[in-house]
Amino acid sequence: MKIATYYNNAKSAFSFVFDDGCYKESTLDAYENLKEVYEKTGVKIKITSAQTVGFLHEGLIDMWKKLISEGYADICGHSIDHCLCYNDVTDPTLLHKDAKETKEKLEAIYNTPVIAYVTPGGGSNQAGWDILKEYYYANRNGNDRLNDTYNMNLYDIGTFTARFAYDEKPYIENIEKTIEDGGWCVQMNHWLSKKEQDTHHAQKYETFLPEIMYLAEQVNKNNVWACSLNEMVKYIYLRDNSTLVVNKTEKGTEITLKTDLPTDIFNIPVSLIVENSVECVDIYANETIII
Ligand SMILES: [Zn+2]
């Protein structure tokens, strides 16, 4: 008996992170697409919004609260003002202040633990990661890389940057590559655009719906787990920092997932692969189940 690499023993995993948290109309368009995919396929894709505190205002916060409450989004930190770089630690007090205040302010606004960070401006280095470790469980960087969740630095999570493309082909190919490799892809988005000059940071609007529709079809084949960045971070920590205690009893096999991780934060199930069974079994931190 063991904990599956990914939830439901899927072959691979895929996450979307939308940076900055401030592209309202584009976000609402993406939300309509996510809803359409859910209605057609039954797959609810939850994106992670990396939020810059200084970019937020009441209308944006209300929009994100609605998306969060409907299960289409969760959040992580993306600095106070988007001006710092975590690969320049000349003045570490500035970075400590940014990491701490970003977390505290977002937690106060959304009333939820903020466990992950996304470094603004792409880069960060070991000294930056050491600071982030005091406040967060993980950090996404700008490096173009597919992640092997057993051999990775959780403070240097690689990403696939969604750039302007005329059709959905590069996005679909990236999902295919993720499934083939069995890795975890984190796609970095900013906004959805109709303008060709947005070549670097934006994904063409018409390519998003076919991409997520394809992803949902692959989810239904269990080729991929579509999870938020936060869900995967929690899954990896639980998978790699828990012990399975197994006892045969009169009622059946009693299994406890023992961990010292805080259960108020690590509140998602992991999947157990049980011998002689094709179905996985869900178990939460410090929960005991009988099978
Ligand atoms: Zn940004």
mmCIF file of C-alpha atoms and ligand atoms in Angstrom:
data_model
loop_
_atom_site.group_PDB
_atom_site.id
_atom_site.type_symbol
_atom_site.label_atom_id
_atom_site.label_comp_id
_atom_site.label_asym_id
_atom_site.label_seq_id
_atom_site.Cartn_x
_atom_site.Cartn_y
_atom_site.Cartn_z
ATOM 1 C CA MET A 1 0.000 0.000 0.000
ATOM 2 C CA LYS A 2 1.341 3.462 -0.862
ATOM 3 C CA ILE A 3 0.349 7.037 -1.559
ATOM 4 C CA ALA A 4 -0.119 7.665 -5.285
ATOM 5 C CA THR A 5 2.220 10.121 -7.011
ATOM 6 C CA TYR A 6 -0.795 12.278 -7.950
ATOM 7 C CA TYR A 7 -4.392 12.362 -6.800
ATOM 8 C CA ASN A 8 -6.463 9.398 -8.052
ATOM 9 C CA ASN A 9 -3.207 7.881 -9.363
ATOM 10 C CA ALA A 10 -3.392 10.078 -12.475
ATOM 11 C CA LYS A 11 -0.444 9.845 -14.885
ATOM 12 C CA SER A 12 0.541 13.510 -14.595
ATOM 13 C CA ALA A 13 -0.593 16.842 -13.185
ATOM 14 C CA PHE A 14 -1.371 20.281 -14.596
ATOM 15 C CA SER A 15 -1.908 23.640 -12.897
ATOM 16 C CA PHE A 16 -2.710 27.156 -14.095
ATOM 17 C CA VAL A 17 -1.318 30.185 -12.286
ATOM 18 C CA PHE A 18 -2.665 33.577 -13.366
ATOM 19 C CA ASP A 19 -0.154 36.222 -12.276
ATOM 20 C CA ASP A 20 -0.750 39.684 -10.768
ATOM 21 C CA GLY A 21 -4.448 39.267 -9.896
ATOM 22 C CA CYS A 22 -5.529 42.451 -11.648
ATOM 23 C CA TYR A 23 -6.853 41.632 -15.149
ATOM 24 C CA LYS A 24 -10.545 41.789 -14.381
ATOM 25 C CA GLU A 25 -12.309 41.516 -17.789
ATOM 26 C CA SER A 26 -9.883 38.881 -18.994
ATOM 27 C CA THR A 27 -10.310 36.943 -15.752
ATOM 28 C CA LEU A 28 -14.083 37.027 -16.131
ATOM 29 C CA ASP A 29 -13.722 35.699 -19.701
ATOM 30 C CA ALA A 30 -11.521 32.876 -18.387
ATOM 31 C CA TYR A 31 -14.097 32.191 -15.679
ATOM 32 C CA GLU A 32 -16.874 31.851 -18.298
ATOM 33 C CA ASN A 33 -14.677 29.336 -20.140
ATOM 34 C CA LEU A 34 -13.980 27.372 -16.945
ATOM 35 C CA LYS A 35 -17.717 27.247 -16.210
ATOM 36 C CA GLU A 36 -18.496 26.067 -19.747
ATOM 37 C CA VAL A 37 -15.936 23.265 -19.463
ATOM 38 C CA TYR A 38 -17.379 22.235 -16.106
ATOM 39 C CA GLU A 39 -20.917 22.129 -17.503
ATOM 40 C CA LYS A 40 -19.853 20.097 -20.563
ATOM 41 C CA THR A 41 -17.368 17.674 -18.970
ATOM 42 C CA GLY A 42 -18.037 17.677 -15.208
ATOM 43 C CA VAL A 43 -14.406 18.720 -14.634
ATOM 44 C CA LYS A 44 -13.938 21.824 -12.518
ATOM 45 C CA ILE A 45 -10.510 23.313 -13.207
ATOM 46 C CA LYS A 46 -9.311 25.455 -10.314
ATOM 47 C CA ILE A 47 -6.740 28.106 -11.181
ATOM 48 C CA THR A 48 -4.384 29.804 -8.725
ATOM 49 C CA SER A 49 -4.284 33.587 -8.744
ATOM 50 C CA ALA A 50 -0.876 35.003 -7.764
ATOM 51 C CA GLN A 51 -1.880 38.323 -6.247
ATOM 52 C CA THR A 52 0.028 41.573 -5.903
ATOM 53 C CA VAL A 53 -1.505 43.321 -2.904
ATOM 54 C CA GLY A 54 -0.975 46.845 -4.278
ATOM 55 C CA PHE A 55 -2.869 46.030 -7.506
ATOM 56 C CA LEU A 56 -6.060 44.992 -5.691
ATOM 57 C CA HIS A 57 -9.173 47.093 -5.191
ATOM 58 C CA GLU A 58 -12.673 46.399 -3.983
ATOM 59 C CA GLY A 59 -14.133 45.287 -7.339
ATOM 60 C CA LEU A 60 -11.254 42.885 -7.953
ATOM 61 C CA ILE A 61 -11.413 41.456 -4.451
ATOM 62 C CA ASP A 62 -15.167 40.826 -4.814
ATOM 63 C CA MET A 63 -14.556 39.043 -8.137
ATOM 64 C CA TRP A 64 -11.852 36.804 -6.668
ATOM 65 C CA LYS A 65 -13.964 36.030 -3.585
ATOM 66 C CA LYS A 66 -16.769 34.862 -5.905
ATOM 67 C CA LEU A 67 -14.390 32.682 -7.977
ATOM 68 C CA ILE A 68 -12.861 31.249 -4.795
ATOM 69 C CA SER A 69 -16.261 30.472 -3.251
ATOM 70 C CA GLU A 70 -17.388 28.699 -6.454
ATOM 71 C CA GLY A 71 -14.223 26.551 -6.485
ATOM 72 C CA TYR A 72 -12.689 28.044 -9.663
ATOM 73 C CA ALA A 73 -9.745 29.745 -7.945
ATOM 74 C CA ASP A 74 -7.494 29.930 -4.940
ATOM 75 C CA ILE A 75 -4.715 32.406 -4.220
ATOM 76 C CA CYS A 76 -1.028 32.722 -3.495
ATOM 77 C CA GLY A 77 1.255 35.685 -2.832
ATOM 78 C CA HIS A 78 2.928 37.754 -5.566
ATOM 79 C CA SER A 79 4.453 40.615 -3.534
ATOM 80 C CA ILE A 80 3.205 43.927 -2.179
ATOM 81 C CA ASP A 81 4.107 46.148 -5.134
ATOM 82 C CA HIS A 82 5.787 43.935 -7.783
ATOM 83 C CA CYS A 83 9.030 45.920 -7.488
ATOM 84 C CA LEU A 84 11.290 43.495 -5.621
ATOM 85 C CA CYS A 85 13.492 40.724 -6.964
ATOM 86 C CA TYR A 86 14.258 37.684 -4.862
ATOM 87 C CA ASN A 87 17.586 37.198 -6.621
ATOM 88 C CA ASP A 88 18.900 40.429 -5.132
ATOM 89 C CA VAL A 89 19.277 40.134 -1.374
ATOM 90 C CA THR A 90 21.389 43.258 -0.830
ATOM 91 C CA ASP A 91 18.835 44.358 1.741
ATOM 92 C CA PRO A 92 17.202 41.216 3.194
ATOM 93 C CA THR A 93 14.967 43.256 5.520
ATOM 94 C CA LEU A 94 13.046 44.529 2.469
ATOM 95 C CA LEU A 95 12.420 40.976 1.260
ATOM 96 C CA HIS A 96 11.376 39.774 4.734
ATOM 97 C CA LYS A 97 8.956 42.697 4.946
ATOM 98 C CA ASP A 98 7.509 41.913 1.507
ATOM 99 C CA ALA A 99 7.135 38.164 2.147
ATOM 100 C CA LYS A 100 5.556 38.668 5.568
ATOM 101 C CA GLU A 101 3.214 41.531 4.663
ATOM 102 C CA THR A 102 2.044 39.923 1.419
ATOM 103 C CA LYS A 103 1.017 36.839 3.365
ATOM 104 C CA GLU A 104 -0.596 38.739 6.236
ATOM 105 C CA LYS A 105 -2.536 41.132 3.996
ATOM 106 C CA LEU A 106 -3.866 38.463 1.628
ATOM 107 C CA GLU A 107 -4.844 36.237 4.547
ATOM 108 C CA ALA A 108 -6.734 39.144 6.126
ATOM 109 C CA ILE A 109 -8.530 39.999 2.855
ATOM 110 C CA TYR A 110 -9.541 36.433 1.959
ATOM 111 C CA ASN A 111 -9.632 34.805 5.398
ATOM 112 C CA THR A 112 -7.646 31.788 4.201
ATOM 113 C CA PRO A 113 -4.056 30.565 4.744
ATOM 114 C CA VAL A 114 -1.655 31.720 2.003
ATOM 115 C CA ILE A 115 0.914 28.952 1.651
ATOM 116 C CA ALA A 116 2.694 29.641 -1.640
ATOM 117 C CA TYR A 117 4.430 32.558 -3.337
ATOM 118 C CA VAL A 118 5.274 33.517 -6.909
ATOM 119 C CA THR A 119 8.350 35.706 -7.288
ATOM 120 C CA PRO A 120 7.708 38.891 -9.292
ATOM 121 C CA GLY A 121 10.027 39.555 -12.202
ATOM 122 C CA GLY A 122 10.644 35.844 -12.613
ATOM 123 C CA GLY A 123 13.896 35.190 -10.845
ATOM 124 C CA SER A 124 15.000 34.195 -7.391
ATOM 125 C CA ASN A 125 18.016 32.435 -5.923
ATOM 126 C CA GLN A 126 18.999 30.386 -2.875
ATOM 127 C CA ALA A 127 19.215 33.451 -0.611
ATOM 128 C CA GLY A 128 15.725 34.519 -1.758
ATOM 129 C CA TRP A 129 14.334 31.010 -1.232
ATOM 130 C CA ASP A 130 15.776 30.941 2.311
ATOM 131 C CA ILE A 131 13.780 34.064 3.129
ATOM 132 C CA LEU A 132 10.571 32.756 1.507
ATOM 133 C CA LYS A 133 10.918 29.478 3.469
ATOM 134 C CA GLU A 134 10.207 31.375 6.673
ATOM 135 C CA TYR A 135 6.720 32.326 5.435
ATOM 136 C CA TYR A 136 5.682 29.917 2.661
ATOM 137 C CA TYR A 137 5.759 26.239 1.757
ATOM 138 C CA ALA A 138 6.594 26.794 -1.913
ATOM 139 C CA ASN A 139 7.537 29.321 -4.578
ATOM 140 C CA ARG A 140 7.016 29.342 -8.342
ATOM 141 C CA ASN A 141 9.832 30.776 -10.400
ATOM 142 C CA GLY A 142 9.996 31.869 -14.018
ATOM 143 C CA ASN A 143 12.124 28.947 -15.208
ATOM 144 C CA ASP A 144 10.768 27.016 -18.156
ATOM 145 C CA ARG A 145 10.679 23.494 -16.769
ATOM 146 C CA LEU A 146 8.386 20.532 -16.316
ATOM 147 C CA ASN A 147 8.509 19.448 -12.663
ATOM 148 C CA ASP A 148 9.376 15.998 -11.390
ATOM 149 C CA THR A 149 7.613 16.125 -8.019
ATOM 150 C CA TYR A 150 9.990 13.595 -6.436
ATOM 151 C CA ASN A 151 13.120 15.493 -7.431
ATOM 152 C CA MET A 152 12.506 19.189 -7.194
ATOM 153 C CA ASN A 153 13.101 22.265 -5.112
ATOM 154 C CA LEU A 154 9.649 23.399 -3.974
ATOM 155 C CA TYR A 155 10.958 26.992 -3.824
ATOM 156 C CA ASP A 156 11.951 26.847 -7.477
ATOM 157 C CA ILE A 157 8.866 25.411 -9.164
ATOM 158 C CA GLY A 158 9.318 25.560 -12.942
ATOM 159 C CA THR A 159 6.691 26.928 -15.306
ATOM 160 C CA PHE A 160 5.455 26.918 -18.887
ATOM 161 C CA THR A 161 4.810 30.490 -20.028
ATOM 162 C CA ALA A 162 1.585 30.976 -21.971
ATOM 163 C CA ARG A 163 2.522 33.245 -24.862
ATOM 164 C CA PHE A 164 0.460 34.535 -27.753
ATOM 165 C CA ALA A 165 -0.079 31.763 -30.314
ATOM 166 C CA TYR A 166 -2.458 31.821 -33.271
ATOM 167 C CA ASP A 167 -4.005 28.473 -32.454
ATOM 168 C CA GLU A 168 -4.171 26.101 -29.498
ATOM 169 C CA LYS A 169 -1.521 23.716 -30.875
ATOM 170 C CA PRO A 170 1.419 24.692 -28.598
ATOM 171 C CA TYR A 171 -0.824 24.469 -25.533
ATOM 172 C CA ILE A 172 -2.246 21.077 -26.468
ATOM 173 C CA GLU A 173 1.258 19.814 -27.278
ATOM 174 C CA ASN A 174 2.424 20.961 -23.877
ATOM 175 C CA ILE A 175 -0.344 18.986 -22.154
ATOM 176 C CA GLU A 176 0.529 15.941 -24.283
ATOM 177 C CA LYS A 177 4.201 16.297 -23.293
ATOM 178 C CA THR A 178 3.215 16.586 -19.617
ATOM 179 C CA ILE A 179 1.169 13.366 -19.809
ATOM 180 C CA GLU A 180 3.894 11.520 -21.715
ATOM 181 C CA ASP A 181 6.569 12.573 -19.246
ATOM 182 C CA GLY A 182 4.393 12.037 -16.176
ATOM 183 C CA GLY A 183 5.476 15.391 -14.754
ATOM 184 C CA TRP A 184 3.706 18.354 -13.185
ATOM 185 C CA CYS A 185 3.273 21.352 -15.465
ATOM 186 C CA VAL A 186 2.518 24.795 -14.075
ATOM 187 C CA GLN A 187 1.287 27.083 -16.833
ATOM 188 C CA MET A 188 1.901 30.771 -16.204
ATOM 189 C CA ASN A 189 -0.790 33.095 -17.554
ATOM 190 C CA HIS A 190 -1.316 36.812 -17.261
ATOM 191 C CA TRP A 191 -4.342 37.824 -19.271
ATOM 192 C CA LEU A 192 -6.259 36.568 -22.313
ATOM 193 C CA SER A 193 -5.834 38.882 -25.281
ATOM 194 C CA LYS A 194 -7.289 39.581 -28.706
ATOM 195 C CA LYS A 195 -4.360 41.858 -29.649
ATOM 196 C CA GLU A 196 -1.396 40.460 -31.568
ATOM 197 C CA GLN A 197 1.040 42.895 -29.965
ATOM 198 C CA ASP A 198 0.617 41.068 -26.638
ATOM 199 C CA THR A 199 3.069 38.462 -27.849
ATOM 200 C CA HIS A 200 5.076 38.006 -24.675
ATOM 201 C CA HIS A 201 2.679 37.891 -21.771
ATOM 202 C CA ALA A 202 -0.790 37.094 -23.044
ATOM 203 C CA GLN A 203 -2.527 34.005 -24.343
ATOM 204 C CA LYS A 204 -4.769 34.568 -27.356
ATOM 205 C CA TYR A 205 -8.340 34.505 -26.153
ATOM 206 C CA GLU A 206 -9.615 31.889 -28.613
ATOM 207 C CA THR A 207 -6.936 29.369 -27.614
ATOM 208 C CA PHE A 208 -7.885 29.149 -23.943
ATOM 209 C CA LEU A 209 -11.231 27.360 -24.248
ATOM 210 C CA PRO A 210 -9.940 24.572 -26.557
ATOM 211 C CA GLU A 211 -6.929 24.142 -24.283
ATOM 212 C CA ILE A 212 -8.921 23.664 -21.091
ATOM 213 C CA MET A 213 -11.523 21.544 -22.909
ATOM 214 C CA TYR A 214 -8.695 19.224 -24.020
ATOM 215 C CA LEU A 215 -7.299 19.195 -20.481
ATOM 216 C CA ALA A 216 -10.713 18.254 -19.056
ATOM 217 C CA GLU A 217 -11.026 15.365 -21.536
ATOM 218 C CA GLN A 218 -7.631 14.098 -20.386
ATOM 219 C CA VAL A 219 -8.727 14.441 -16.749
ATOM 220 C CA ASN A 220 -11.718 12.227 -17.506
ATOM 221 C CA LYS A 221 -9.324 9.596 -18.900
ATOM 222 C CA ASN A 222 -7.243 9.915 -15.691
ATOM 223 C CA ASN A 223 -4.248 10.929 -17.813
ATOM 224 C CA VAL A 224 -3.809 14.088 -15.788
ATOM 225 C CA TRP A 225 -4.846 15.629 -12.492
ATOM 226 C CA ALA A 226 -5.933 19.259 -13.016
ATOM 227 C CA CYS A 227 -5.168 20.861 -9.682
ATOM 228 C CA SER A 228 -4.405 24.312 -8.373
ATOM 229 C CA LEU A 229 -0.808 25.132 -7.439
ATOM 230 C CA ASN A 230 -1.816 25.096 -3.762
ATOM 231 C CA GLU A 231 -3.461 21.681 -4.047
ATOM 232 C CA MET A 232 -0.328 20.180 -5.566
ATOM 233 C CA VAL A 233 1.949 21.782 -2.964
ATOM 234 C CA LYS A 234 -0.236 20.304 -0.209
ATOM 235 C CA TYR A 235 -0.323 16.933 -1.957
ATOM 236 C CA ILE A 236 3.474 16.758 -2.286
ATOM 237 C CA TYR A 237 4.020 17.705 1.365
ATOM 238 C CA LEU A 238 1.467 15.154 2.567
ATOM 239 C CA ARG A 239 2.735 12.432 0.249
ATOM 240 C CA ASP A 240 6.350 12.937 1.289
ATOM 241 C CA ASN A 241 5.933 13.784 4.999
ATOM 242 C CA SER A 242 3.450 11.181 6.208
ATOM 243 C CA THR A 243 3.652 7.613 7.414
ATOM 244 C CA LEU A 244 1.022 4.987 6.755
ATOM 245 C CA VAL A 245 0.251 2.949 9.866
ATOM 246 C CA VAL A 246 -1.512 -0.265 8.882
ATOM 247 C CA ASN A 247 -3.209 -2.696 11.318
ATOM 248 C CA LYS A 248 -5.263 -5.773 10.544
ATOM 249 C CA THR A 249 -8.366 -5.772 12.741
ATOM 250 C CA GLU A 250 -11.586 -7.802 12.933
ATOM 251 C CA LYS A 251 -13.387 -5.058 11.002
ATOM 252 C CA GLY A 252 -10.785 -4.987 8.199
ATOM 253 C CA THR A 253 -7.506 -3.216 7.504
ATOM 254 C CA GLU A 254 -7.172 -0.048 9.572
ATOM 255 C CA ILE A 255 -5.017 2.641 7.987
ATOM 256 C CA THR A 256 -3.882 5.909 9.581
ATOM 257 C CA LEU A 257 -2.060 8.664 7.697
ATOM 258 C CA LYS A 258 0.229 10.026 10.404
ATOM 259 C CA THR A 259 1.857 13.403 9.907
ATOM 260 C CA ASP A 260 3.092 16.387 11.891
ATOM 261 C CA LEU A 261 1.921 18.826 9.211
ATOM 262 C CA PRO A 262 -0.815 21.230 10.388
ATOM 263 C CA THR A 263 -4.187 19.747 9.444
ATOM 264 C CA ASP A 264 -5.902 23.133 9.154
ATOM 265 C CA ILE A 265 -3.605 23.921 6.205
ATOM 266 C CA PHE A 266 -3.038 20.450 4.759
ATOM 267 C CA ASN A 267 -6.738 19.794 4.444
ATOM 268 C CA ILE A 268 -6.864 17.863 1.156
ATOM 269 C CA PRO A 269 -7.036 14.086 0.668
ATOM 270 C CA VAL A 270 -4.242 11.996 -0.817
ATOM 271 C CA SER A 271 -4.958 8.830 -2.777
ATOM 272 C CA LEU A 272 -3.895 5.420 -1.532
ATOM 273 C CA ILE A 273 -3.047 2.671 -3.985
ATOM 274 C CA VAL A 274 -4.428 -0.501 -2.456
ATOM 275 C CA GLU A 275 -3.216 -3.944 -3.522
ATOM 276 C CA ASN A 276 -5.638 -5.948 -5.656
ATOM 277 C CA SER A 277 -7.830 -2.898 -6.267
ATOM 278 C CA VAL A 278 -7.986 -0.624 -9.281
ATOM 279 C CA GLU A 279 -9.777 2.097 -7.326
ATOM 280 C CA CYS A 280 -7.838 4.482 -5.094
ATOM 281 C CA VAL A 281 -8.947 5.320 -1.573
ATOM 282 C CA ASP A 282 -8.923 8.893 -0.202
ATOM 283 C CA ILE A 283 -7.357 9.612 3.165
ATOM 284 C CA TYR A 284 -6.778 12.895 5.020
ATOM 285 C CA ALA A 285 -3.940 13.839 7.390
ATOM 286 C CA ASN A 286 -4.200 12.010 10.717
ATOM 287 C CA GLU A 287 -7.398 10.294 9.607
ATOM 288 C CA THR A 288 -7.999 6.584 10.226
ATOM 289 C CA ILE A 289 -9.978 4.582 7.683
ATOM 290 C CA ILE A 290 -10.943 0.932 7.474
ATOM 291 C CA ILE A 291 -10.915 -0.882 4.147
HETATM 292 ZN ZN ZN B 1 3.756 39.482 -12.030
#
